[in-house]
mmCIF file of C-alpha atoms and ligand atoms in Angstrom:
data_model
loop_
_atom_site.group_PDB
_atom_site.id
_atom_site.type_symbol
_atom_site.label_atom_id
_atom_site.label_comp_id
_atom_site.label_asym_id
_atom_site.label_seq_id
_atom_site.Cartn_x
_atom_site.Cartn_y
_atom_site.Cartn_z
ATOM 1 C CA MET A 956 43.942 -5.547 63.714
ATOM 2 C CA ARG A 957 41.302 -7.130 65.851
ATOM 3 C CA LYS A 958 39.202 -9.850 64.366
ATOM 4 C CA ALA A 959 36.029 -7.702 64.693
ATOM 5 C CA ASP A 960 37.695 -4.700 62.907
ATOM 6 C CA ARG A 961 38.783 -6.898 60.014
ATOM 7 C CA LYS A 962 35.198 -8.082 59.695
ATOM 8 C CA ASP A 963 33.970 -4.446 59.555
ATOM 9 C CA VAL A 964 36.447 -3.547 56.796
ATOM 10 C CA LEU A 965 35.380 -6.583 54.761
ATOM 11 C CA LYS A 966 31.738 -5.654 55.282
ATOM 12 C CA ASN A 967 32.359 -2.041 54.194
ATOM 13 C CA ARG A 968 34.214 -3.217 51.112
ATOM 14 C CA ARG A 969 31.296 -5.459 50.198
ATOM 15 C CA VAL A 970 28.838 -2.567 50.689
ATOM 16 C CA ILE A 971 30.952 -0.296 48.461
ATOM 17 C CA GLN A 972 31.233 -3.014 45.809
ATOM 18 C CA SER A 973 27.466 -3.513 45.867
ATOM 19 C CA LEU A 974 26.929 0.244 45.581
ATOM 20 C CA ILE A 975 29.282 0.470 42.582
ATOM 21 C CA PHE A 976 27.564 -2.518 40.994
ATOM 22 C CA LEU A 977 24.102 -0.982 41.548
ATOM 23 C CA SER A 978 25.176 2.401 40.151
ATOM 24 C CA VAL A 979 26.534 0.713 37.021
ATOM 25 C CA ILE A 980 23.189 -1.051 36.594
ATOM 26 C CA PHE A 981 21.290 2.227 37.097
ATOM 27 C CA VAL A 982 23.468 4.133 34.633
ATOM 28 C CA PHE A 983 23.007 1.316 32.098
ATOM 29 C CA LEU A 984 19.239 1.227 32.632
ATOM 30 C CA GLY A 985 19.212 5.019 32.404
ATOM 31 C CA ILE A 986 20.952 4.886 29.029
ATOM 32 C CA VAL A 987 18.549 2.240 27.708
ATOM 33 C CA LEU A 988 15.515 4.210 28.902
ATOM 34 C CA TRP A 989 16.905 7.465 27.510
ATOM 35 C CA ARG A 990 17.563 5.831 24.139
ATOM 36 C CA ASN A 991 14.019 4.489 24.042
ATOM 37 C CA THR A 992 12.369 7.746 24.987
ATOM 38 C CA SER A 993 14.615 9.742 22.705
ATOM 39 C CA ARG A 994 13.369 7.457 19.874
ATOM 40 C CA GLY A 995 9.861 7.664 21.272
ATOM 41 C CA SER A 996 6.703 9.186 19.949
ATOM 42 C CA THR A 997 8.146 12.699 19.971
ATOM 43 C CA ALA A 998 10.685 11.574 17.381
ATOM 44 C CA TYR A 999 7.983 10.688 14.851
ATOM 45 C CA VAL A 1000 7.052 13.421 12.408
ATOM 46 C CA GLU A 1001 3.706 13.111 10.601
ATOM 47 C CA ARG A 1002 2.426 14.835 7.512
ATOM 48 C CA ASP A 1003 -0.785 14.512 5.493
ATOM 49 C CA ASP A 1004 -1.145 15.404 1.846
ATOM 50 C CA PHE A 1005 -3.682 14.802 -0.891
ATOM 51 C CA ILE A 1006 -2.285 12.550 -3.633
ATOM 52 C CA PHE A 1007 -3.988 9.997 -5.936
ATOM 53 C CA GLY A 1008 -7.339 11.501 -4.975
ATOM 54 C CA THR A 1009 -6.848 10.302 -1.417
ATOM 55 C CA LEU A 1010 -5.382 11.365 1.901
ATOM 56 C CA VAL A 1011 -1.782 10.188 2.192
ATOM 57 C CA ARG A 1012 -0.180 10.141 5.638
ATOM 58 C CA VAL A 1013 3.604 9.897 5.969
ATOM 59 C CA VAL A 1014 5.098 9.080 9.386
ATOM 60 C CA VAL A 1015 8.899 9.116 9.733
ATOM 61 C CA ALA A 1016 11.540 9.017 12.457
ATOM 62 C CA SER A 1017 15.231 9.346 11.735
ATOM 63 C CA GLU A 1018 18.262 9.975 13.904
ATOM 64 C CA LYS A 1019 20.436 10.789 10.927
ATOM 65 C CA GLN A 1020 18.322 13.298 8.989
ATOM 66 C CA ASP A 1021 15.613 15.816 9.723
ATOM 67 C CA PRO A 1022 12.419 13.756 9.162
ATOM 68 C CA GLU A 1023 10.853 16.822 7.494
ATOM 69 C CA THR A 1024 13.519 16.678 4.767
ATOM 70 C CA ILE A 1025 12.859 12.980 4.226
ATOM 71 C CA ILE A 1026 9.084 13.563 4.060
ATOM 72 C CA ASP A 1027 9.549 16.429 1.545
ATOM 73 C CA ALA A 1028 11.456 14.084 -0.776
ATOM 74 C CA MET A 1029 8.917 11.265 -0.322
ATOM 75 C CA ILE A 1030 5.925 13.445 -1.128
ATOM 76 C CA GLN A 1031 7.668 14.991 -4.112
ATOM 77 C CA GLU A 1032 8.319 11.480 -5.483
ATOM 78 C CA MET A 1033 4.697 10.356 -5.032
ATOM 79 C CA LYS A 1034 3.428 13.489 -6.788
ATOM 80 C CA ARG A 1035 5.879 12.979 -9.638
ATOM 81 C CA ILE A 1036 4.574 9.439 -10.199
ATOM 82 C CA GLU A 1037 0.933 10.497 -9.837
ATOM 83 C CA SER A 1038 1.184 13.082 -12.605
ATOM 84 C CA LYS A 1039 3.433 10.942 -14.814
ATOM 85 C CA PHE A 1040 0.894 8.097 -14.982
ATOM 86 C CA HIS A 1041 -2.346 10.078 -14.917
ATOM 87 C CA PRO A 1042 -4.330 8.615 -17.833
ATOM 88 C CA TYR A 1043 -6.977 11.248 -18.532
ATOM 89 C CA HIS A 1044 -6.495 14.870 -17.580
ATOM 90 C CA ASN A 1045 -2.790 15.480 -17.907
ATOM 91 C CA GLY A 1046 -1.991 15.838 -21.613
ATOM 92 C CA SER A 1047 1.709 15.625 -20.904
ATOM 93 C CA SER A 1048 1.537 12.352 -18.958
ATOM 94 C CA VAL A 1049 3.143 9.366 -20.640
ATOM 95 C CA ILE A 1050 -0.086 7.345 -20.332
ATOM 96 C CA PHE A 1051 -2.180 10.104 -21.943
ATOM 97 C CA LYS A 1052 0.287 10.194 -24.835
ATOM 98 C CA LEU A 1053 0.207 6.398 -25.245
ATOM 99 C CA ASN A 1054 -3.598 6.388 -25.142
ATOM 100 C CA HIS A 1055 -3.748 8.970 -27.912
ATOM 101 C CA SER A 1056 -1.153 7.403 -30.172
ATOM 102 C CA SER A 1057 -2.091 4.859 -32.818
ATOM 103 C CA LYS A 1058 1.520 3.870 -33.378
ATOM 104 C CA ALA A 1059 4.070 2.111 -31.167
ATOM 105 C CA MET A 1060 5.789 4.531 -28.787
ATOM 106 C CA THR A 1061 9.159 4.265 -27.091
ATOM 107 C CA VAL A 1062 8.796 4.947 -23.375
ATOM 108 C CA ASP A 1063 11.249 5.365 -20.494
ATOM 109 C CA GLU A 1064 12.401 2.440 -18.375
ATOM 110 C CA GLU A 1065 10.092 3.179 -15.431
ATOM 111 C CA THR A 1066 6.992 3.277 -17.638
ATOM 112 C CA ALA A 1067 7.965 0.044 -19.404
ATOM 113 C CA PHE A 1068 8.559 -1.534 -15.986
ATOM 114 C CA LEU A 1069 5.133 -0.585 -14.593
ATOM 115 C CA ILE A 1070 3.234 -1.629 -17.731
ATOM 116 C CA SER A 1071 5.114 -4.956 -17.830
ATOM 117 C CA LYS A 1072 4.429 -5.512 -14.148
ATOM 118 C CA SER A 1073 0.707 -4.855 -14.774
ATOM 119 C CA LEU A 1074 0.655 -7.378 -17.618
ATOM 120 C CA TYR A 1075 2.396 -9.917 -15.379
ATOM 121 C CA TYR A 1076 -0.458 -9.547 -12.871
ATOM 122 C CA SER A 1077 -3.075 -9.764 -15.644
ATOM 123 C CA LYS A 1078 -1.668 -13.123 -16.710
ATOM 124 C CA LEU A 1079 -1.329 -14.344 -13.120
ATOM 125 C CA THR A 1080 -4.971 -13.500 -12.313
ATOM 126 C CA ALA A 1081 -6.615 -14.735 -15.525
ATOM 127 C CA GLY A 1082 -7.231 -11.135 -16.545
ATOM 128 C CA ALA A 1083 -8.986 -10.058 -13.312
ATOM 129 C CA PHE A 1084 -6.354 -7.351 -12.958
ATOM 130 C CA ASP A 1085 -6.503 -5.456 -16.234
ATOM 131 C CA PRO A 1086 -4.544 -2.231 -16.858
ATOM 132 C CA ALA A 1087 -6.329 -1.630 -20.193
ATOM 133 C CA LEU A 1088 -9.824 -0.709 -19.007
ATOM 134 C CA GLY A 1089 -9.375 3.033 -19.579
ATOM 135 C CA ARG A 1090 -12.326 3.411 -21.959
ATOM 136 C CA LEU A 1091 -14.691 1.616 -19.583
ATOM 137 C CA ILE A 1092 -13.491 3.570 -16.560
ATOM 138 C CA LYS A 1093 -14.020 6.845 -18.459
ATOM 139 C CA LEU A 1094 -17.474 5.681 -19.568
ATOM 140 C CA TRP A 1095 -18.481 4.949 -15.958
ATOM 141 C CA GLY A 1096 -17.208 8.392 -14.924
ATOM 142 C CA PHE A 1097 -14.510 7.072 -12.590
ATOM 143 C CA ASP A 1098 -11.807 9.035 -14.427
ATOM 144 C CA SER A 1099 -12.281 11.935 -12.002
ATOM 145 C CA PRO A 1100 -14.316 12.769 -8.904
ATOM 146 C CA ASP A 1101 -15.761 15.694 -10.883
ATOM 147 C CA THR A 1102 -17.156 13.606 -13.738
ATOM 148 C CA GLU A 1103 -20.931 13.236 -13.618
ATOM 149 C CA LYS A 1104 -21.833 9.705 -12.518
ATOM 150 C CA LYS A 1105 -24.525 7.997 -14.567
ATOM 151 C CA LEU A 1106 -25.377 4.454 -15.460
ATOM 152 C CA PRO A 1107 -24.045 3.763 -18.984
ATOM 153 C CA LYS A 1108 -26.332 2.064 -21.506
ATOM 154 C CA PRO A 1109 -25.653 -1.676 -22.105
ATOM 155 C CA GLU A 1110 -24.650 -1.004 -25.728
ATOM 156 C CA GLU A 1111 -22.182 1.685 -24.600
ATOM 157 C CA ILE A 1112 -20.615 -0.864 -22.234
ATOM 158 C CA GLN A 1113 -20.337 -3.464 -25.033
ATOM 159 C CA GLU A 1114 -18.717 -0.833 -27.270
ATOM 160 C CA ALA A 1115 -16.161 0.123 -24.577
ATOM 161 C CA LEU A 1116 -15.499 -3.567 -23.779
ATOM 162 C CA LYS A 1117 -14.437 -4.119 -27.398
ATOM 163 C CA ALA A 1118 -11.799 -1.406 -26.942
ATOM 164 C CA SER A 1119 -10.513 -2.845 -23.641
ATOM 165 C CA GLY A 1120 -8.351 -5.675 -22.409
ATOM 166 C CA TYR A 1121 -4.716 -6.326 -21.555
ATOM 167 C CA ARG A 1122 -4.234 -8.657 -24.553
ATOM 168 C CA ASN A 1123 -4.229 -5.506 -26.703
ATOM 169 C CA VAL A 1124 -1.151 -4.160 -24.932
ATOM 170 C CA LYS A 1125 2.158 -5.132 -26.520
ATOM 171 C CA VAL A 1126 5.453 -4.350 -24.811
ATOM 172 C CA ASN A 1127 8.792 -5.015 -26.446
ATOM 173 C CA VAL A 1128 11.544 -3.830 -24.095
ATOM 174 C CA LYS A 1129 10.747 -0.082 -24.123
ATOM 175 C CA GLU A 1130 8.374 -0.061 -27.086
ATOM 176 C CA VAL A 1131 4.668 -0.019 -26.261
ATOM 177 C CA LEU A 1132 1.831 -0.552 -28.739
ATOM 178 C CA LEU A 1133 -1.842 -0.276 -27.841
ATOM 179 C CA GLU A 1134 -4.093 -2.133 -30.298
ATOM 180 C CA ASN A 1135 -7.834 -1.855 -30.986
ATOM 181 C CA GLY A 1136 -7.931 1.620 -29.494
ATOM 182 C CA VAL A 1137 -7.513 0.477 -25.865
ATOM 183 C CA TRP A 1138 -6.606 2.976 -23.166
ATOM 184 C CA LEU A 1139 -4.291 2.203 -20.272
ATOM 185 C CA ASP A 1140 -5.366 3.049 -16.712
ATOM 186 C CA LEU A 1141 -2.782 2.028 -14.124
ATOM 187 C CA GLY A 1142 -4.962 3.237 -11.225
ATOM 188 C CA GLY A 1143 -4.957 -0.243 -9.658
ATOM 189 C CA ILE A 1144 -1.160 -0.382 -9.304
ATOM 190 C CA ALA A 1145 0.425 3.105 -9.667
ATOM 191 C CA LYS A 1146 -0.341 4.184 -6.094
ATOM 192 C CA GLY A 1147 1.376 1.080 -4.707
ATOM 193 C CA TYR A 1148 4.399 1.662 -6.896
ATOM 194 C CA ALA A 1149 4.595 5.343 -5.905
ATOM 195 C CA VAL A 1150 4.489 4.533 -2.187
ATOM 196 C CA ASP A 1151 7.211 1.879 -2.606
ATOM 197 C CA GLN A 1152 9.378 4.470 -4.337
ATOM 198 C CA ALA A 1153 8.787 6.929 -1.494
ATOM 199 C CA VAL A 1154 9.849 4.275 1.034
ATOM 200 C CA ARG A 1155 12.936 3.559 -1.047
ATOM 201 C CA ILE A 1156 13.846 7.253 -0.931
ATOM 202 C CA ALA A 1157 13.424 7.366 2.858
ATOM 203 C CA LYS A 1158 15.740 4.359 3.201
ATOM 204 C CA ARG A 1159 18.272 5.921 0.858
ATOM 205 C CA MET A 1160 18.376 9.052 3.020
ATOM 206 C CA ASP A 1161 18.651 7.023 6.239
ATOM 207 C CA GLU A 1162 18.806 3.239 6.109
ATOM 208 C CA ASN A 1163 17.663 3.139 9.753
ATOM 209 C CA ALA A 1164 14.660 5.421 9.272
ATOM 210 C CA THR A 1165 11.387 3.971 10.592
ATOM 211 C CA GLY A 1166 7.696 4.735 10.090
ATOM 212 C CA PHE A 1167 5.188 4.104 7.333
ATOM 213 C CA VAL A 1168 3.166 5.585 4.480
ATOM 214 C CA ASP A 1169 -0.619 5.204 4.567
ATOM 215 C CA ALA A 1170 -2.195 6.077 1.229
ATOM 216 C CA GLY A 1171 -5.907 5.782 1.934
ATOM 217 C CA GLY A 1172 -5.545 2.408 3.656
ATOM 218 C CA ASP A 1173 -2.787 1.075 1.386
ATOM 219 C CA ILE A 1174 0.231 0.961 3.677
ATOM 220 C CA ALA A 1175 3.959 0.337 3.239
ATOM 221 C CA ILE A 1176 6.273 0.066 6.241
ATOM 222 C CA ILE A 1177 9.556 2.002 6.333
ATOM 223 C CA GLY A 1178 10.659 0.317 9.559
ATOM 224 C CA PRO A 1179 9.197 -0.973 12.845
ATOM 225 C CA LYS A 1180 7.920 1.439 15.506
ATOM 226 C CA PHE A 1181 10.864 2.763 17.580
ATOM 227 C CA GLY A 1182 12.989 0.303 15.606
ATOM 228 C CA GLN A 1183 11.462 -2.708 17.342
ATOM 229 C CA TYR A 1184 7.662 -2.945 17.498
ATOM 230 C CA PRO A 1185 5.278 -3.921 14.685
ATOM 231 C CA TRP A 1186 2.771 -1.317 13.510
ATOM 232 C CA LYS A 1187 -0.827 -2.171 14.287
ATOM 233 C CA ILE A 1188 -3.024 -1.763 11.215
ATOM 234 C CA GLY A 1189 -6.810 -1.861 11.173
ATOM 235 C CA ILE A 1190 -8.681 -3.415 8.237
ATOM 236 C CA ARG A 1191 -11.679 -1.283 7.495
ATOM 237 C CA ASP A 1192 -15.205 -2.632 7.884
ATOM 238 C CA PRO A 1193 -16.579 -2.275 4.325
ATOM 239 C CA ARG A 1194 -20.063 -1.570 5.673
ATOM 240 C CA GLY A 1195 -19.017 0.597 8.635
ATOM 241 C CA GLY A 1196 -17.775 4.164 9.004
ATOM 242 C CA PRO A 1197 -14.191 5.256 8.291
ATOM 243 C CA GLN A 1198 -13.152 4.348 11.850
ATOM 244 C CA ASP A 1199 -14.831 0.915 12.007
ATOM 245 C CA ILE A 1200 -12.619 -2.129 11.528
ATOM 246 C CA VAL A 1201 -13.129 -5.858 11.007
ATOM 247 C CA GLY A 1202 -9.687 -6.887 12.199
ATOM 248 C CA VAL A 1203 -6.100 -5.875 12.825
ATOM 249 C CA VAL A 1204 -2.773 -7.035 11.447
ATOM 250 C CA TYR A 1205 0.738 -6.349 12.737
ATOM 251 C CA LEU A 1206 3.496 -5.467 10.295
ATOM 252 C CA SER A 1207 7.164 -4.697 10.981
ATOM 253 C CA GLU A 1208 7.993 -4.650 7.278
ATOM 254 C CA GLY A 1209 6.268 -5.111 3.939
ATOM 255 C CA ALA A 1210 2.953 -3.755 2.768
ATOM 256 C CA ILE A 1211 -0.799 -4.168 2.868
ATOM 257 C CA ALA A 1212 -3.463 -3.015 0.409
ATOM 258 C CA THR A 1213 -7.245 -3.138 0.545
ATOM 259 C CA SER A 1214 -9.639 -2.677 -2.368
ATOM 260 C CA GLY A 1215 -13.202 -1.936 -1.362
ATOM 261 C CA ASP A 1216 -16.496 -1.014 -2.980
ATOM 262 C CA TYR A 1217 -16.890 1.852 -0.502
ATOM 263 C CA GLU A 1218 -14.061 4.055 -1.821
ATOM 264 C CA ARG A 1219 -15.631 5.535 -4.927
ATOM 265 C CA TYR A 1220 -19.195 4.739 -5.892
ATOM 266 C CA PHE A 1221 -22.611 6.085 -6.770
ATOM 267 C CA GLU A 1222 -26.048 4.598 -6.329
ATOM 268 C CA VAL A 1223 -28.936 4.238 -8.746
ATOM 269 C CA GLU A 1224 -32.197 2.778 -7.444
ATOM 270 C CA GLY A 1225 -30.483 1.374 -4.378
ATOM 271 C CA ILE A 1226 -27.730 -0.402 -6.344
ATOM 272 C CA ARG A 1227 -24.118 0.513 -5.706
ATOM 273 C CA TYR A 1228 -21.899 1.105 -8.738
ATOM 274 C CA HIS A 1229 -18.236 1.353 -7.743
ATOM 275 C CA HIS A 1230 -14.846 1.900 -9.365
ATOM 276 C CA ILE A 1231 -13.436 -1.637 -9.661
ATOM 277 C CA LEU A 1232 -14.676 -3.179 -12.882
ATOM 278 C CA ASP A 1233 -14.965 -6.812 -13.862
ATOM 279 C CA PRO A 1234 -13.044 -6.959 -17.168
ATOM 280 C CA GLN A 1235 -15.334 -9.786 -18.360
ATOM 281 C CA THR A 1236 -18.615 -7.918 -17.993
ATOM 282 C CA GLY A 1237 -17.633 -4.250 -18.051
ATOM 283 C CA TYR A 1238 -19.711 -3.727 -14.880
ATOM 284 C CA PRO A 1239 -18.525 -3.201 -11.301
ATOM 285 C CA ALA A 1240 -17.229 -6.494 -9.867
ATOM 286 C CA ARG A 1241 -19.699 -8.192 -7.495
ATOM 287 C CA LYS A 1242 -17.876 -11.185 -6.034
ATOM 288 C CA ALA A 1243 -16.404 -9.260 -3.090
ATOM 289 C CA ILE A 1244 -16.972 -6.058 -1.154
ATOM 290 C CA SER A 1245 -13.450 -5.957 0.300
ATOM 291 C CA ALA A 1246 -10.134 -7.613 -0.589
ATOM 292 C CA THR A 1247 -6.937 -7.208 1.438
ATOM 293 C CA VAL A 1248 -3.487 -8.411 0.394
ATOM 294 C CA ILE A 1249 -0.234 -8.469 2.380
ATOM 295 C CA ALA A 1250 2.992 -8.639 0.340
ATOM 296 C CA LYS A 1251 6.614 -7.493 0.522
ATOM 297 C CA LYS A 1252 6.042 -4.528 -1.802
ATOM 298 C CA LEU A 1253 2.956 -2.348 -2.077
ATOM 299 C CA VAL A 1254 3.061 -2.454 -5.875
ATOM 300 C CA ASP A 1255 2.307 -6.187 -5.613
ATOM 301 C CA ALA A 1256 -0.229 -5.925 -2.772
ATOM 302 C CA ASP A 1257 -2.083 -3.142 -4.643
ATOM 303 C CA ALA A 1258 -2.437 -5.057 -7.935
ATOM 304 C CA LEU A 1259 -3.278 -8.320 -6.165
ATOM 305 C CA ALA A 1260 -5.922 -6.660 -3.952
ATOM 306 C CA THR A 1261 -7.655 -5.234 -7.036
ATOM 307 C CA ALA A 1262 -7.495 -8.688 -8.694
ATOM 308 C CA ALA A 1263 -8.750 -10.460 -5.560
ATOM 309 C CA PHE A 1264 -11.628 -8.007 -5.355
ATOM 310 C CA VAL A 1265 -12.675 -8.986 -8.901
ATOM 311 C CA LEU A 1266 -12.123 -12.733 -8.383
ATOM 312 C CA GLY A 1267 -13.696 -13.076 -4.952
ATOM 313 C CA TRP A 1268 -12.707 -16.200 -3.028
ATOM 314 C CA HIS A 1269 -11.133 -18.196 -5.880
ATOM 315 C CA LYS A 1270 -8.312 -20.739 -6.237
ATOM 316 C CA ILE A 1271 -6.164 -18.090 -7.948
ATOM 317 C CA VAL A 1272 -6.396 -16.003 -4.761
ATOM 318 C CA GLU A 1273 -5.544 -19.037 -2.608
ATOM 319 C CA GLY A 1274 -2.505 -19.433 -4.891
ATOM 320 C CA PHE A 1275 -1.169 -15.985 -3.929
ATOM 321 C CA VAL A 1276 0.730 -17.692 -1.078
ATOM 322 C CA GLY A 1277 2.934 -19.248 -3.782
ATOM 323 C CA ILE A 1278 4.315 -15.794 -4.605
ATOM 324 C CA GLY A 1279 4.671 -14.794 -0.951
ATOM 325 C CA ALA A 1280 1.376 -12.928 -0.521
ATOM 326 C CA GLN A 1281 -1.587 -13.448 1.823
ATOM 327 C CA ALA A 1282 -5.183 -12.417 1.176
ATOM 328 C CA MET A 1283 -8.433 -11.822 3.005
ATOM 329 C CA ILE A 1284 -11.759 -11.484 1.169
ATOM 330 C CA ILE A 1285 -15.161 -10.361 2.385
ATOM 331 C CA ASP A 1286 -17.973 -11.349 0.042
ATOM 332 C CA ALA A 1287 -21.344 -9.660 -0.492
ATOM 333 C CA GLU A 1288 -22.977 -11.842 2.180
ATOM 334 C CA GLY A 1289 -20.380 -10.704 4.704
ATOM 335 C CA ASN A 1290 -18.469 -14.034 4.756
ATOM 336 C CA THR A 1291 -14.730 -13.741 5.395
ATOM 337 C CA PHE A 1292 -12.098 -15.938 3.718
ATOM 338 C CA LYS A 1293 -8.365 -15.975 4.434
ATOM 339 C CA THR A 1294 -5.387 -17.670 2.796
ATOM 340 C CA ARG A 1295 -3.447 -20.036 5.030
ATOM 341 C CA GLY A 1296 -0.743 -17.883 6.547
ATOM 342 C CA PHE A 1297 -2.845 -14.747 6.877
ATOM 343 C CA SER A 1298 -3.557 -15.344 10.571
ATOM 344 C CA ALA A 1299 0.186 -15.208 11.344
ATOM 345 C CA TYR A 1300 -0.108 -11.439 10.800
ATOM 346 C CA GLU A 1301 -3.043 -11.154 13.175
ATOM 347 C CA LYS A 1302 -0.846 -11.936 16.181
ATOM 348 C CA GLU A 1303 1.400 -9.279 17.668
HETATM 349 P P1 ADP B 1814 -8.047 2.235 -4.718
HETATM 350 O O1 ADP B 1814 -7.303 3.018 -5.745
HETATM 351 O O2 ADP B 1814 -9.365 2.792 -4.361
HETATM 352 O O3 ADP B 1814 -7.196 1.835 -3.548
HETATM 353 P P2 ADP B 1814 -7.688 -0.108 -6.319
HETATM 354 O O4 ADP B 1814 -6.272 -0.238 -5.977
HETATM 355 O O5 ADP B 1814 -8.471 -1.369 -6.306
HETATM 356 O O6 ADP B 1814 -8.463 0.882 -5.398
HETATM 357 O O7 ADP B 1814 -7.733 0.542 -7.774
HETATM 358 C C1 ADP B 1814 -8.910 0.887 -8.393
HETATM 359 C C2 ADP B 1814 -8.565 1.606 -9.656
HETATM 360 O O8 ADP B 1814 -7.965 0.692 -10.584
HETATM 361 C C3 ADP B 1814 -9.766 2.161 -10.384
HETATM 362 O O9 ADP B 1814 -10.031 3.476 -9.981
HETATM 363 C C4 ADP B 1814 -9.328 2.083 -11.826
HETATM 364 O O10 ADP B 1814 -8.479 3.179 -12.129
HETATM 365 C C5 ADP B 1814 -8.511 0.837 -11.876
HETATM 366 N N1 ADP B 1814 -9.272 -0.413 -12.116
HETATM 367 C C6 ADP B 1814 -10.604 -0.638 -12.070
HETATM 368 N N2 ADP B 1814 -10.900 -1.920 -12.326
HETATM 369 C C7 ADP B 1814 -9.711 -2.551 -12.537
HETATM 370 C C8 ADP B 1814 -9.321 -3.900 -12.841
HETATM 371 N N3 ADP B 1814 -10.213 -4.877 -12.973
HETATM 372 N N4 ADP B 1814 -7.998 -4.139 -12.991
HETATM 373 C C9 ADP B 1814 -7.070 -3.171 -12.852
HETATM 374 N N5 ADP B 1814 -7.370 -1.896 -12.568
HETATM 375 C C10 ADP B 1814 -8.668 -1.578 -12.406
HETATM 376 MG MG1 MG B 1815 -5.203 -1.957 -6.009
#
């Protein structure tokens, strides 16, 4: 073989090798792209439902199960918990029964768990979170959207205050006793618990499922977007419209809850009376207009957000970081306060 021919053969071999190499790269890239698009937006299934008096949006993607089946189970679970813990209008709910029993009652494990958890948060927040304000909440008309809203008389508030307060709730394993005629209202924590349970069900059906549940701004993450990106979550502007936000946070896991004075309220002579009560006064809490908490579980974020709303910017709220939570408060003057560590969630 001539020297020039040998050179040609070598050249051809190199060209063929390069072509093979390039095709391998393209096939590989093709697979990666296909996997990403196949997990892309089309794979997410969304459903809205009305639970806990609010719009609940469930967004799920799963490669193992039909997302519709997962969403069915999640919504069923949230509705079960909603009716189980409804304090006022469901005579068969466990809370209704407790509230209308003068003796100690033995409850199921889940009920004992949620009441105990509530009392834990009462103690942690110097009573700002109080699950035994049922009589006051009924008096203010926040037991149902249909109840007529009117300003109670000061003596009515004093009367209801006497029959309120978490110190009157005694739990001994599964035995619950309500003293002094107090009524339980777990409205500040039950929604968070229900959403956590729904997420747990989604994970049980497919441990790699992703998506989130948004229950009127209280959000728990099932898994990151397309398995890899954090979800971008807007924090509502308490004095803006439903679409206006004061900031965004990015979450790949965990939960975020916001308590605001714009969710349920009525006005008398220009003064806003809303649904989060200060257990010390019996009147709507005034130290904040919005409180947001990020935590691992929504049950914790929900209770802590309600407490932070009552406390305003307070050393107890700064102490939330000690139990792995972060908080952001907006006070009545529009000032914003954040725990150290909150800003880490504001970066993508
Ligand atoms: P939302 O349900 O609007 O997200 P929250 O989580 O703050 O808001 O819960 C408010 C509900 O909690 C009220 O509707 C009432 O049922 C109950 N609640 C009101 N004040 C308190 C309080 N100080 N501590 C615990 N629960 C409260
Ligand atoms: Mg709450």
